[in-house]
């Protein structure tokens, strides 16, 4: 643990360095200019700052340019740089190019011809800086209001973008140009990060994680762990794992404590194991007692009786309903017979009455007729022969007396006959009348008799019909009430018996409850014991886990320590790889920190002295070494301008075309010597 605390920050620092190391890109050589060895054929400056005119054919040779202070040596280098980058040697793009006080029509221009690999590829660049003069309204003189720049490649005008693109394609990027043509640029001007990256890109491509591991036996165990991961990814993984393992390990004491606290208090349980079977047996006994009480015989008998009574009552009800409907059927047939008889009697009474009535009418008529006959007979009897005036009514002649006698005789004979006829007829009528009277009597008596009988039947029918009513509901019958009473009595008896046994059951139930609670208490104690066992097992498990996590932590700490070592060793491998190519310069790419970490940096050193503390000549020589080595590696050799070359007694030999600028008091005008 304490070991980790000491190493953890180192890993953090290492990671910073490591990140940088692992950010090493495999050099993409397509990005670098390859095999360009460019020399200056000629240089021409017109009205460029203090230089009115300079024209020199270098012919790809080294040259030395001499001049007193202020003669314009540095201006030539500036003009050259401006032609290629649009900036001066100090990287300024906004400085005044035109000669001081120049008027309208004066243009600054630089022209240079280049050759790549001894004239195989030649081109001329020409850049012209033109001031713009305009006259504002109301002013008599023109004033400079701006400037324009024209670009030419091989005398052909180009747009700025195309001109820059041409330079990039045929020479290099601005940074590459400055890197290999200015001795101070890479070590001094370029930003350390970019510088470092460039060095790593160019020189450290052979140093990958696997090669570092195989170069150092102490890192051997990392080899198999690395797999397809980078070391940086491995460190991230191990750190995450370590954090997790540490968290898990830290959590364990709390979990053990929790398990301890979860253990119940242990009570005495010595007698429990013997007591439990006894209690169980007792319980069983009470239970079966309760069961038998609940299913007691007397209660069962009464229940049976109740069931029987209920069944009987149901049967009685069914019988009652059936019987009631049977009685009605008999009544119906009786009533039907009576109705028929009644109807016959009523018909008979009506018929007799009707006969009696018509016979009575007939008798009354006969009586009247008889009376008339009697009157007729009286009238006949009283009739006298009337000879009238004795004359014939027809002829008016008086009847002869014989005739009168005859007529008398006739009259008397007719009278007698008439009287006889009347009497006979009267007797017949009387006889018929008497018959009729008898018949009337007979029929009337028959009608009355029939009516009497009919009335009697009617009464009987009504009596039967009264009987033919819906029978009273079963529930209203005494039989029903009887059954109900019997059932209620039986139920009451059952209740009496049940409540008596319920009391006994209650007592037994209470005993059962007390036994149950004792059993529960024993079981609880047993389960507590189980719980304690489980918790103890859990605690043991947690302790084992804590130990395992401790081991894991130690392993991870070891891995992280190795990762630290890896970073350090990779740093020194990378440095060695980079520095191998340089002549005098040593690049310090990593700073070992007090905590053992490695910090990325990028400082040039010569004989263990930092670049900043070198003398001017030492700086120039270091710059020459850098320009030369980088140029070779990048495949881009450009003319190198060395200002104040008089201050360097032993400049380093390099393969590029060198243009030395010497201060020379006797040369008020620039003097150029081309190497033969
Ligand atoms: N825009 C400008 N117009 C006119 N003259 C300028 C302009 N800018 C700079 N000068 C002058 O041009 C002269 C040449 O300067 P330059 O730096 O090239 O001289 P040098 O030969 O390098 O001198 P030293 O030996 O001191 O380095 C200087 O006198 C400088 O003041
Ligand atoms: Mg100068």
XYZ file of C-alpha atoms and ligand atoms in Angstrom:
708
model
C 0.000 0.000 0.000
C 2.655 2.432 1.090
C 4.729 1.279 -1.843
C 1.913 2.220 -4.144
C 1.569 5.677 -2.616
C 5.172 6.338 -3.468
C 4.886 5.102 -6.966
C 1.451 6.392 -7.918
C 2.481 9.975 -8.726
C 5.464 8.633 -10.600
C 3.099 6.676 -12.801
C 1.071 9.815 -13.296
C 4.154 11.644 -14.398
C 5.199 8.692 -16.421
C 1.904 8.694 -18.129
C 2.462 12.271 -19.207
C 5.743 11.275 -20.755
C 4.411 8.018 -21.918
C 1.534 9.702 -23.657
C 3.935 11.765 -25.596
C 5.972 8.732 -26.368
C 2.960 6.789 -27.394
C 1.747 9.681 -29.456
C 4.776 9.070 -31.554
C 3.442 8.720 -35.007
C 4.965 6.163 -37.261
C 6.660 8.533 -39.681
C 4.664 8.999 -42.778
C 7.487 9.541 -45.160
C 5.172 10.665 -47.911
C 4.790 13.863 -45.848
C 8.460 14.676 -46.165
C 10.191 16.035 -49.173
C 12.377 13.338 -50.529
C 15.701 13.762 -52.161
C 15.766 17.429 -52.943
C 19.141 19.044 -53.174
C 18.450 22.584 -54.183
C 21.073 25.174 -54.912
C 20.907 28.810 -55.683
C 21.888 29.631 -59.195
C 21.424 33.360 -58.963
C 19.973 36.053 -56.742
C 18.745 39.487 -57.666
C 17.409 42.177 -55.316
C 15.966 45.486 -56.489
C 15.016 48.235 -54.058
C 14.653 45.733 -51.250
C 14.837 47.741 -48.048
C 18.365 49.206 -47.840
C 19.546 47.229 -50.848
C 19.104 49.205 -54.015
C 20.487 46.609 -56.320
C 22.191 43.234 -55.929
C 22.681 40.688 -58.633
C 24.805 37.618 -58.284
C 25.181 34.374 -60.180
C 26.160 31.781 -57.603
C 26.060 28.966 -60.062
C 25.079 26.540 -57.287
C 28.393 27.188 -55.578
C 29.172 28.208 -52.046
C 29.726 31.874 -51.636
C 31.037 34.407 -49.177
C 29.559 37.853 -49.150
C 31.504 40.572 -47.470
C 30.406 43.966 -46.307
C 30.790 46.499 -43.574
C 28.163 46.884 -40.940
C 25.018 48.166 -42.596
C 26.226 47.230 -46.024
C 23.234 45.047 -46.576
C 24.384 41.435 -45.959
C 21.497 40.462 -43.772
C 19.190 42.205 -46.192
C 20.201 39.658 -48.850
C 19.277 36.763 -46.596
C 16.020 38.516 -45.729
C 15.270 39.071 -49.424
C 15.952 35.415 -50.145
C 13.704 34.301 -47.304
C 10.991 36.776 -48.342
C 11.043 35.369 -51.849
C 10.297 31.876 -50.515
C 8.095 32.580 -47.499
C 6.871 36.182 -47.630
C 8.595 36.810 -44.283
C 11.984 38.031 -43.158
C 14.578 36.025 -41.273
C 12.848 36.831 -38.009
C 9.573 35.517 -39.352
C 8.011 38.975 -39.716
C 5.634 39.502 -42.592
C 4.614 43.060 -41.826
C 7.949 44.781 -42.037
C 8.740 47.539 -44.491
C 10.205 46.134 -47.664
C 10.338 49.275 -49.745
C 13.358 51.539 -49.249
C 12.656 54.346 -46.847
C 11.261 57.392 -48.634
C 10.573 55.600 -51.863
C 8.213 57.343 -54.214
C 5.554 56.170 -56.641
C 6.970 53.869 -59.267
C 9.564 52.290 -56.971
C 8.987 48.546 -56.548
C 10.810 46.038 -54.414
C 11.595 42.757 -56.006
C 13.619 39.624 -55.465
C 14.411 37.087 -58.140
C 16.205 33.799 -57.623
C 16.934 30.857 -59.846
C 17.203 27.423 -58.300
C 18.469 24.130 -59.402
C 17.610 20.738 -58.037
C 20.328 18.145 -58.378
C 22.684 20.096 -60.541
C 20.448 21.666 -63.078
C 18.219 18.706 -63.582
C 15.277 20.775 -62.389
C 15.623 24.525 -62.646
C 13.117 27.240 -61.910
C 13.114 30.954 -61.323
C 11.009 32.647 -58.707
C 10.258 36.324 -58.893
C 8.332 38.311 -56.284
C 7.493 41.976 -56.709
C 6.233 44.261 -53.980
C 4.380 47.294 -55.282
C 3.135 50.223 -53.287
C -0.247 51.642 -54.231
C -0.494 55.434 -54.374
C -3.842 57.185 -54.579
C -4.911 60.801 -54.520
C -7.761 61.549 -52.254
C -10.358 64.079 -53.289
C -9.282 67.596 -52.500
C -5.602 66.680 -52.091
C -2.933 67.756 -54.519
C -0.501 64.872 -53.853
C -0.904 61.179 -54.001
C -0.425 59.148 -50.854
C 0.553 55.559 -50.391
C -2.596 53.709 -49.469
C -1.516 50.082 -49.735
C 0.534 47.603 -51.669
C 0.239 44.615 -53.908
C 2.518 41.673 -54.544
C 3.012 39.967 -57.893
C 4.344 36.458 -58.256
C 6.159 34.896 -61.160
C 7.452 31.439 -61.775
C 9.780 31.202 -64.716
C 8.586 34.690 -65.745
C 4.979 33.549 -65.804
C 2.696 35.428 -63.408
C 0.836 33.324 -60.850
C -1.646 33.897 -58.137
C -0.290 33.943 -54.582
C -1.871 30.565 -53.791
C -0.449 28.848 -56.832
C 2.971 30.416 -56.196
C 3.007 29.092 -52.613
C 1.818 25.710 -53.789
C 4.603 25.573 -56.355
C 7.177 26.334 -53.683
C 5.726 23.714 -51.393
C 5.770 21.112 -54.129
C 9.205 21.962 -55.556
C 11.054 22.979 -52.402
C 9.092 22.398 -49.218
C 6.756 23.845 -46.660
C 7.693 27.084 -45.012
C 8.680 25.266 -41.861
C 10.776 22.712 -43.716
C 12.483 25.489 -45.684
C 13.325 27.369 -42.499
C 14.345 24.177 -40.709
C 16.980 23.294 -43.271
C 18.138 26.724 -44.395
C 18.440 28.672 -41.115
C 20.935 27.493 -38.518
C 19.042 28.999 -35.612
C 15.502 28.107 -36.629
C 15.022 24.512 -35.436
C 16.891 24.747 -32.135
C 15.765 28.239 -31.197
C 12.766 29.511 -33.063
C 10.597 26.470 -33.545
C 8.219 25.620 -30.714
C 9.594 22.783 -28.515
C 6.581 20.508 -29.000
C 6.725 20.751 -32.789
C 10.495 20.349 -32.676
C 10.219 17.272 -30.505
C 7.561 15.743 -32.667
C 9.613 16.361 -35.769
C 12.623 14.658 -34.201
C 10.547 11.714 -33.043
C 8.833 11.445 -36.403
C 12.116 11.506 -38.233
C 14.363 9.425 -35.998
C 12.407 7.366 -33.485
C 10.284 5.339 -35.833
C 12.196 2.209 -35.015
C 11.380 2.517 -31.344
C 8.024 0.914 -30.672
C 6.687 -0.535 -27.438
C 7.597 -4.101 -28.329
C 11.152 -3.157 -29.304
C 11.597 -1.286 -26.005
C 10.388 -4.340 -24.100
C 12.624 -6.712 -25.983
C 15.578 -4.366 -25.558
C 15.273 -4.466 -21.760
C 15.010 -7.789 -19.945
C 13.549 -6.166 -16.854
C 10.466 -5.352 -18.954
C 10.093 -8.924 -20.239
C 6.935 -9.615 -18.238
C 5.184 -6.718 -19.955
C 5.651 -8.330 -23.342
C 2.880 -10.871 -23.115
C 0.560 -8.430 -21.375
C 0.914 -5.813 -24.069
C -0.751 -7.863 -26.786
C -2.297 -5.534 -29.312
C -2.550 -2.694 -26.786
C -0.189 0.215 -26.567
C 1.637 0.629 -23.284
C -0.372 3.777 -22.701
C -3.631 1.840 -23.054
C -2.250 -0.861 -20.759
C -1.398 1.706 -18.121
C -4.886 3.184 -18.403
C -6.375 -0.280 -18.004
C -4.161 -1.205 -15.075
C -4.879 2.060 -13.350
C -8.603 1.595 -13.805
C -8.269 -1.980 -12.533
C -6.175 -0.808 -9.607
C -8.733 1.833 -8.716
C -11.484 -0.772 -8.818
C -9.476 -3.357 -6.860
C -8.530 -0.733 -4.303
C -12.122 0.406 -3.938
C -13.275 -3.186 -3.552
C -10.542 -3.860 -1.002
C -11.323 -0.692 0.917
C -14.970 -1.681 1.069
C -14.240 -5.074 2.638
C -13.643 -4.057 6.291
C -17.009 -2.277 6.233
C -18.641 -5.378 4.796
C -16.994 -7.582 7.442
C -18.253 -5.219 10.104
C -21.706 -5.361 8.596
C -21.622 -9.174 8.637
C -20.475 -9.114 12.272
C -23.319 -6.838 13.180
C -25.788 -9.011 11.328
C -24.986 -11.925 13.662
C -27.797 -12.381 16.230
C -27.029 -12.808 19.947
C -26.501 -16.435 20.808
C -28.862 -17.777 23.480
C -28.599 -21.038 25.388
C -29.912 -23.787 23.195
C -28.604 -26.813 24.983
C -32.037 -28.267 25.845
C -33.631 -27.161 22.570
C -32.790 -30.248 20.582
C -34.303 -32.565 23.191
C -37.334 -30.377 23.792
C -38.362 -29.913 20.210
C -39.537 -33.514 19.455
C -41.478 -33.589 22.723
C -43.224 -30.376 21.850
C -43.997 -31.654 18.389
C -45.575 -34.829 19.815
C -47.618 -32.822 22.320
C -48.765 -30.559 19.576
C -49.886 -33.480 17.465
C -51.885 -34.899 20.385
C -53.752 -31.635 21.022
C -54.337 -31.157 17.360
C -55.997 -34.552 16.965
C -58.059 -33.936 20.120
C -59.356 -30.716 18.650
C -60.075 -32.458 15.389
C -62.054 -35.219 17.069
C -63.991 -32.649 19.122
C -64.808 -30.734 16.067
C -66.121 -33.839 14.400
C -67.983 -35.105 17.649
C -70.483 -37.980 17.220
C -73.573 -36.387 18.898
C -73.137 -33.303 16.813
C -72.748 -35.514 13.792
C -76.009 -37.356 14.709
C -77.915 -34.114 15.044
C -76.485 -32.870 11.836
C -77.646 -36.075 10.221
C -81.117 -35.631 11.774
C -81.316 -32.074 10.519
C -80.417 -33.251 7.068
C -83.067 -35.964 7.247
C -85.731 -33.498 8.462
C -84.844 -31.108 5.714
C -85.117 -33.923 3.176
C -88.483 -35.046 4.606
C -89.811 -31.504 4.589
C -88.811 -31.188 0.992
C -90.520 -34.499 0.179
C -93.691 -33.400 2.051
C -93.755 -30.184 0.172
C -93.490 -32.046 -3.122
C -96.295 -34.433 -2.052
C -98.492 -31.547 -0.963
C -98.124 -29.819 -4.264
C -98.756 -33.029 -6.150
C -101.823 -33.908 -4.001
C -103.311 -30.446 -4.388
C -103.123 -30.636 -8.111
C -104.653 -34.241 -7.983
C -107.742 -32.981 -6.022
C -108.349 -30.319 -8.562
C -108.419 -32.891 -11.339
C -111.253 -34.845 -9.609
C -113.176 -31.653 -8.973
C -112.759 -30.623 -12.548
C -114.347 -33.842 -13.805
C -117.182 -33.581 -11.274
C -117.809 -29.988 -12.248
C -117.807 -30.945 -15.871
C -120.495 -33.654 -15.277
C -122.537 -31.219 -13.187
C -122.259 -28.563 -15.835
C -123.611 -30.994 -18.430
C -126.519 -32.040 -16.189
C -127.245 -28.454 -15.349
C -127.308 -27.520 -18.959
C -129.714 -30.432 -19.752
C -132.019 -29.493 -16.916
C -132.010 -25.860 -17.886
C -132.824 -26.849 -21.484
C -135.598 -29.114 -20.283
C -137.052 -26.386 -18.011
C -136.948 -23.902 -20.798
C -138.591 -26.298 -23.225
C -141.350 -27.273 -20.775
C -141.967 -23.708 -19.905
C -142.162 -22.733 -23.507
C -144.583 -25.608 -24.252
C -146.726 -24.658 -21.256
C -146.767 -21.061 -22.358
C -147.799 -21.778 -25.961
C -150.325 -24.331 -24.784
C -151.760 -21.757 -22.351
C -152.067 -19.254 -25.175
C -153.781 -21.846 -27.333
C -156.122 -22.737 -24.460
C -157.042 -19.073 -23.993
C -157.849 -18.793 -27.658
C -159.926 -21.951 -27.526
C -161.795 -20.573 -24.513
C -162.578 -17.450 -26.448
C -163.699 -19.476 -29.455
C -165.897 -21.667 -27.244
C -167.471 -18.515 -25.811
C -168.172 -17.270 -29.273
C -169.717 -20.586 -30.243
C -171.915 -20.377 -27.153
C -173.016 -16.935 -28.147
C -173.605 -18.170 -31.659
C -175.659 -21.051 -30.340
C -177.690 -18.665 -28.206
C -178.206 -16.481 -31.191
C -179.224 -19.430 -33.335
C -181.459 -20.627 -30.650
C -183.209 -17.314 -30.453
C -183.678 -17.091 -34.210
C -187.355 -16.957 -35.475
C -188.771 -17.606 -38.944
C -189.392 -14.346 -40.559
C -191.736 -14.407 -43.603
C -191.111 -10.697 -44.054
C -193.699 -8.972 -46.201
C -194.239 -12.360 -47.953
C -192.835 -11.131 -51.156
C -190.007 -12.263 -53.236
C -187.181 -9.839 -52.838
C -186.147 -10.550 -56.343
C -189.423 -10.287 -58.163
C -191.323 -8.531 -55.540
C -194.202 -11.105 -55.845
C -195.876 -12.462 -52.699
C -194.927 -15.947 -51.751
C -197.442 -18.626 -52.000
C -198.335 -19.997 -48.521
C -197.018 -23.491 -49.215
C -194.071 -21.900 -50.168
C -194.183 -20.004 -47.004
C -194.595 -23.239 -45.136
C -191.869 -24.886 -46.911
C -189.853 -21.949 -46.235
C -190.636 -22.291 -42.503
C -189.854 -25.965 -42.581
C -186.576 -25.239 -44.209
C -185.848 -22.551 -41.754
C -186.451 -24.820 -38.788
C -184.453 -27.658 -40.290
C -181.552 -25.373 -40.955
C -181.805 -23.953 -37.465
C -181.772 -27.324 -35.938
C -178.833 -28.400 -38.022
C -177.024 -25.227 -37.204
C -177.592 -25.695 -33.515
C -176.398 -29.296 -33.749
C -173.313 -28.277 -35.608
C -172.621 -25.571 -33.122
C -173.005 -27.925 -30.262
C -170.809 -30.609 -31.798
C -168.183 -28.117 -32.627
C -168.451 -26.660 -29.172
C -168.030 -30.044 -27.586
C -164.957 -30.757 -29.685
C -163.481 -27.450 -28.789
C -164.201 -28.013 -25.104
C -162.568 -31.381 -25.199
C -159.462 -29.907 -26.910
C -159.443 -27.084 -24.404
C -159.522 -29.448 -21.505
C -156.732 -31.501 -23.061
C -154.706 -28.377 -23.503
C -155.324 -27.294 -19.922
C -154.051 -30.652 -18.740
C -151.014 -30.343 -20.997
C -150.295 -26.845 -19.709
C -150.462 -28.187 -16.206
C -148.174 -31.016 -17.090
C -145.619 -28.877 -18.879
C -145.620 -26.222 -16.181
C -145.014 -28.805 -13.545
C -142.229 -30.322 -15.641
C -140.628 -26.904 -16.178
C -140.784 -26.107 -12.510
C -139.342 -29.444 -11.623
C -136.534 -29.082 -14.094
C -135.807 -25.566 -12.864
C -135.768 -26.766 -9.320
C -133.311 -29.455 -10.162
C -131.236 -27.029 -12.162
C -131.134 -24.650 -9.230
C -130.004 -27.441 -7.047
C -127.257 -28.401 -9.461
C -126.222 -24.780 -9.711
C -125.764 -24.644 -5.966
C -123.758 -27.815 -6.041
C -121.566 -26.491 -8.826
C -120.879 -23.325 -6.925
C -119.937 -25.396 -3.950
C -117.504 -27.423 -6.040
C -116.123 -24.356 -7.704
C -115.441 -22.866 -4.347
C -113.413 -25.970 -3.578
C -111.554 -25.515 -6.865
C -109.268 -22.746 -5.650
C -105.394 -22.625 -5.525
C -104.249 -24.603 -2.516
C -102.617 -22.513 0.238
C -98.807 -22.167 0.056
C -96.879 -25.044 1.542
C -95.253 -22.609 3.914
C -98.659 -21.800 5.378
C -99.541 -25.388 6.090
C -99.357 -26.895 9.533
C -97.229 -29.708 8.131
C -94.658 -27.182 7.083
C -94.716 -25.480 10.452
C -94.249 -28.837 12.072
C -91.184 -29.618 10.021
C -89.723 -26.192 10.716
C -90.161 -26.639 14.380
C -88.465 -30.017 14.313
C -85.514 -28.616 12.344
C -85.176 -25.564 14.614
C -85.182 -27.804 17.626
C -82.482 -29.995 16.138
C -80.373 -26.968 15.277
C -80.711 -25.611 18.725
C -79.548 -28.898 20.137
C -76.568 -28.794 17.792
C -75.647 -25.300 18.949
C -75.824 -26.351 22.545
C -73.527 -29.284 21.844
C -71.155 -27.205 19.674
C -70.752 -24.383 22.171
C -69.961 -26.907 24.815
C -67.225 -28.473 22.658
C -66.092 -25.025 21.428
C -65.124 -24.139 24.970
C -63.061 -27.273 25.255
C -61.539 -26.601 21.834
C -60.647 -23.069 22.940
C -58.774 -24.373 25.919
C -56.933 -26.870 23.754
C -56.254 -24.148 21.199
C -54.636 -21.992 23.878
C -52.395 -24.933 24.831
C -51.544 -25.343 21.167
C -50.638 -21.653 20.835
C -48.324 -21.831 23.799
C -46.638 -24.953 22.369
C -46.372 -23.268 18.958
C -44.720 -20.208 20.418
C -42.237 -22.376 22.276
C -41.496 -24.270 19.064
C -41.089 -20.959 17.229
C -38.691 -19.677 19.817
C -36.601 -22.826 19.516
C -36.685 -22.623 15.717
C -35.740 -18.959 15.857
C -32.769 -19.868 18.044
C -31.861 -22.584 15.551
C -32.101 -20.229 12.609
C -30.046 -17.652 14.515
C -27.391 -20.263 14.884
C -27.588 -20.917 11.167
C -27.354 -17.200 10.500
C -24.314 -16.896 12.716
C -22.713 -19.780 10.833
C -23.544 -18.161 7.527
C -22.235 -14.775 8.638
C -19.016 -16.377 9.919
C -18.610 -18.097 6.572
C -19.279 -14.791 4.840
C -16.688 -13.037 6.990
C -14.126 -15.710 6.139
C -15.007 -15.305 2.486
C -14.587 -11.529 2.721
C -11.223 -11.912 4.432
C -10.088 -14.272 1.692
C -11.341 -11.809 -0.888
C -9.468 -8.983 0.865
C -6.292 -11.003 0.727
C -6.869 -11.808 -2.941
C -7.500 -8.162 -3.738
C -4.353 -7.235 -1.799
C -2.395 -9.596 -4.033
C -4.028 -8.165 -7.120
C -3.159 -4.686 -5.929
C 0.472 -5.691 -5.435
C 0.530 -7.205 -8.907
C -0.978 -4.105 -10.452
C 1.467 -1.896 -8.537
C 4.269 -4.001 -9.905
C 2.878 -3.635 -13.421
C 2.551 0.100 -12.996
C 6.115 0.246 -11.695
C 7.224 -1.665 -14.771
C 5.198 0.726 -16.887
C 7.147 3.576 -15.260
C 10.369 1.809 -16.043
C 9.113 1.185 -19.542
C 8.503 4.886 -20.046
C 11.945 5.758 -18.719
C 13.661 3.135 -20.815
C 11.659 4.006 -23.884
C 12.638 7.633 -23.371
C 16.292 6.755 -23.230
C 15.926 4.418 -26.217
C 14.235 7.144 -28.192
C 16.899 9.680 -27.208
C 19.636 7.287 -28.163
C 17.939 6.574 -31.469
C 17.505 10.272 -32.260
C 20.958 11.342 -31.134
C 22.707 8.594 -33.018
C 22.262 10.572 -36.235
C 23.651 13.894 -35.011
C 27.271 14.859 -35.033
C 27.745 17.105 -32.054
C 24.235 17.958 -30.961
C 22.524 15.826 -28.328
C 18.794 16.133 -27.941
C 17.343 16.011 -24.516
C 13.849 14.709 -25.093
C 12.934 13.566 -21.571
C 13.512 15.003 -18.210
C 13.744 12.559 -15.366
C 11.787 13.903 -12.478
C 12.498 13.570 -8.802
C 9.480 11.312 -8.406
C 10.849 8.926 -11.007
C 8.492 10.150 -13.726
C 9.534 11.282 -17.118
C 8.584 14.637 -18.564
C 8.687 15.414 -22.232
C 10.983 18.222 -23.359
C 13.132 19.082 -26.350
C 16.385 20.830 -25.813
C 19.523 20.745 -27.918
C 22.768 20.249 -26.020
C 26.370 20.297 -27.047
C 28.875 18.672 -24.749
C 26.155 18.561 -22.113
C 25.670 22.301 -22.350
C 22.217 23.639 -23.136
C 21.800 25.373 -26.452
C 20.943 28.670 -24.720
C 24.265 28.748 -22.923
C 26.381 28.114 -26.037
C 28.579 30.766 -27.606
C 27.503 32.265 -30.915
C 29.941 30.076 -32.862
C 28.878 26.990 -30.931
C 25.258 27.808 -31.712
C 26.029 28.194 -35.398
C 27.929 24.921 -35.480
C 25.133 23.183 -33.571
C 22.704 24.752 -36.074
C 24.821 23.447 -38.951
C 24.754 19.971 -37.434
C 20.983 20.175 -37.050
C 20.373 21.590 -40.545
C 22.654 19.019 -42.067
C 21.267 16.009 -40.165
C 17.640 16.988 -40.578
C 18.201 17.897 -44.244
C 19.738 14.493 -44.914
C 16.945 12.714 -43.078
C 14.198 14.765 -44.693
C 15.805 14.537 -48.094
C 15.761 18.300 -48.420
C 19.008 20.139 -48.848
C 18.691 23.887 -49.300
C 21.193 26.741 -49.369
C 22.167 27.726 -45.837
C 22.826 31.362 -44.980
C 25.320 31.962 -42.200
C 25.242 35.510 -40.959
C 28.241 36.862 -39.062
C 30.262 34.035 -40.459
C 33.463 35.909 -39.436
C 32.651 34.947 -35.827
C 32.991 31.226 -36.501
C 36.579 30.101 -36.722
C 35.793 26.438 -37.455
C 32.416 26.061 -39.050
C 31.211 22.538 -39.406
C 31.410 21.064 -42.839
C 28.044 20.299 -44.300
C 26.884 19.179 -47.691
C 24.508 22.066 -48.442
C 25.385 25.182 -50.458
C 26.581 27.664 -47.831
C 26.339 31.395 -48.227
C 28.503 33.049 -45.582
C 27.941 36.640 -44.666
C 31.096 38.257 -43.329
C 31.455 41.657 -41.694
C 34.242 43.337 -43.476
C 35.013 46.933 -42.718
C 36.859 47.528 -45.915
C 33.878 46.480 -48.019
C 31.557 49.419 -47.933
C 29.808 47.878 -50.879
C 28.839 44.242 -50.850
C 31.433 41.950 -52.327
C 30.647 38.416 -53.263
C 33.148 35.628 -53.678
C 32.038 32.414 -55.257
C 33.858 29.279 -54.214
C 35.746 27.679 -57.011
N 13.504 50.041 -45.441
C 14.714 50.435 -45.447
N 15.093 51.433 -46.303
C 16.352 51.855 -46.334
N 17.271 51.348 -45.570
C 16.967 50.379 -44.711
C 15.693 49.870 -44.607
N 15.674 48.897 -43.666
C 16.925 48.773 -43.216
N 17.729 49.681 -43.813
C 19.156 49.830 -43.627
O 19.837 49.012 -44.536
C 21.131 48.801 -44.055
C 21.573 47.425 -44.274
O 21.201 46.627 -43.183
P 21.655 45.154 -42.941
O 21.132 44.665 -41.732
O 21.493 44.435 -44.181
O 23.263 45.432 -42.782
P 24.341 44.353 -42.493
O 25.290 44.429 -43.632
O 23.763 43.077 -42.240
O 24.992 44.974 -41.234
P 25.601 44.241 -39.950
O 27.033 43.914 -40.312
O 25.578 45.279 -38.941
O 24.846 43.111 -39.705
C 21.135 49.260 -42.656
O 21.827 50.485 -42.569
C 19.723 49.458 -42.312
O 19.518 50.475 -41.432
Mg 23.654 41.767 -40.721
